[in-house]
Amino acid sequence: MIKKDVFIGIIVGLIANAIGLFLAATLLGGGDDFTTVIKAAISEGFLGKLISLGAILNLIAFFVFIRKRQDYRARGVLLITVILAVFTFVFKLF
């Protein structure tokens, strides 16, 4: 049961981050479509910043799970947030 709740939290964290990334790219893209913004972010080196902006929705999911006392699901969201932070840091270095 615990592993299932952590896995659900990981999935919710990934989905929330994907939605946040899409919203950030759409709102900050200046009218371009999503793929154009992502390609420009890769070429200009600010993809990590877009991923970090997308992780803001993970904060909302985390606090919803904490409020509902679903601690293991909140742990999964926190885990995926830390993994994305490490990925962003490594991506920024190379």
Short mmCIF file of C-alpha atoms in Angstrom, two decimals:
data_model
loop_
_atom_site.label_atom_id
_atom_site.label_comp_id
_atom_site.label_asym_id
_atom_site.label_seq_id
_atom_site.Cartn_x
_atom_site.Cartn_y
_atom_site.Cartn_z
CA MET A 1 0.00 0.00 0.00
CA ILE A 2 2.83 2.39 0.84
CA LYS A 3 4.67 1.75 -2.44
CA LYS A 4 1.42 2.28 -4.34
CA ASP A 5 0.84 5.66 -2.68
CA VAL A 6 4.41 6.80 -3.33
CA PHE A 7 4.06 5.71 -6.98
CA ILE A 8 0.79 7.64 -7.28
CA GLY A 9 2.58 10.70 -5.85
CA ILE A 10 5.37 10.31 -8.40
CA ILE A 11 2.87 10.08 -11.26
CA VAL A 12 0.96 13.13 -9.98
CA GLY A 13 4.25 15.03 -9.65
CA LEU A 14 5.26 14.20 -13.20
CA ILE A 15 1.87 15.16 -14.59
CA ALA A 16 1.81 18.40 -12.58
CA ASN A 17 5.29 19.28 -13.79
CA ALA A 18 4.38 18.51 -17.42
CA ILE A 19 1.29 20.71 -17.17
CA GLY A 20 3.33 23.45 -15.50
CA LEU A 21 6.01 23.22 -18.18
CA PHE A 22 3.36 23.48 -20.89
CA LEU A 23 1.75 26.49 -19.19
CA ALA A 24 5.10 28.23 -18.67
CA ALA A 25 6.14 27.62 -22.28
CA THR A 26 2.77 28.78 -23.58
CA LEU A 27 2.56 31.91 -21.43
CA LEU A 28 6.20 32.93 -21.84
CA GLY A 29 6.55 31.76 -25.44
CA GLY A 30 5.39 34.98 -27.04
CA GLY A 31 2.70 33.35 -29.16
CA ASP A 32 4.84 30.49 -30.50
CA ASP A 33 3.73 26.90 -30.21
CA PHE A 34 5.06 24.55 -27.52
CA THR A 35 7.63 22.70 -29.62
CA THR A 36 9.12 25.93 -30.97
CA VAL A 37 9.51 27.30 -27.46
CA ILE A 38 11.15 24.07 -26.22
CA LYS A 39 13.57 24.02 -29.18
CA ALA A 40 14.44 27.66 -28.53
CA ALA A 41 14.89 26.93 -24.82
CA ILE A 42 17.31 24.11 -25.63
CA SER A 43 19.31 26.17 -28.09
CA GLU A 44 19.44 29.27 -25.89
CA GLY A 45 20.05 27.39 -22.66
CA PHE A 46 17.03 28.19 -20.54
CA LEU A 47 15.24 24.84 -20.58
CA GLY A 48 16.20 24.29 -16.94
CA LYS A 49 14.43 27.49 -15.98
CA LEU A 50 11.27 26.38 -17.77
CA ILE A 51 11.37 23.02 -16.01
CA SER A 52 11.81 24.82 -12.69
CA LEU A 53 8.81 27.02 -13.42
CA GLY A 54 6.82 23.93 -14.28
CA ALA A 55 7.64 22.46 -10.87
CA ILE A 56 5.57 25.15 -9.15
CA LEU A 57 2.47 23.02 -9.69
CA ASN A 58 4.21 20.26 -7.71
CA LEU A 59 4.03 22.60 -4.72
CA ILE A 60 0.25 22.75 -5.04
CA ALA A 61 -0.02 18.96 -5.37
CA PHE A 62 2.28 18.48 -2.37
CA PHE A 63 0.20 20.71 -0.12
CA VAL A 64 -3.06 19.13 -1.27
CA PHE A 65 -1.73 15.71 -0.28
CA ILE A 66 -0.44 17.04 3.05
CA ARG A 67 -3.80 18.69 3.75
CA LYS A 68 -5.61 15.39 3.05
CA ARG A 69 -3.10 13.57 5.28
CA GLN A 70 -1.86 11.44 2.39
CA ASP A 71 1.75 11.64 3.48
CA TYR A 72 3.12 8.91 1.23
CA ARG A 73 1.63 10.51 -1.87
CA ALA A 74 3.15 13.82 -0.78
CA ARG A 75 6.45 11.96 -0.37
CA GLY A 76 6.22 10.81 -4.00
CA VAL A 77 5.61 14.37 -5.22
CA LEU A 78 8.55 15.58 -3.14
CA LEU A 79 10.74 12.80 -4.50
CA ILE A 80 10.03 13.68 -8.12
CA THR A 81 10.58 17.37 -7.35
CA VAL A 82 14.02 16.61 -5.92
CA ILE A 83 14.84 14.41 -8.93
CA LEU A 84 13.82 17.23 -11.29
CA ALA A 85 15.93 19.70 -9.30
CA VAL A 86 18.98 17.43 -9.62
CA PHE A 87 18.24 16.94 -13.34
CA THR A 88 17.98 20.70 -13.82
CA PHE A 89 21.26 21.23 -11.96
CA VAL A 90 23.08 18.60 -14.02
CA PHE A 91 21.54 19.92 -17.24
CA LYS A 92 22.75 23.40 -16.33
CA LEU A 93 26.32 22.15 -15.83
CA PHE A 94 26.55 20.42 -19.20
#
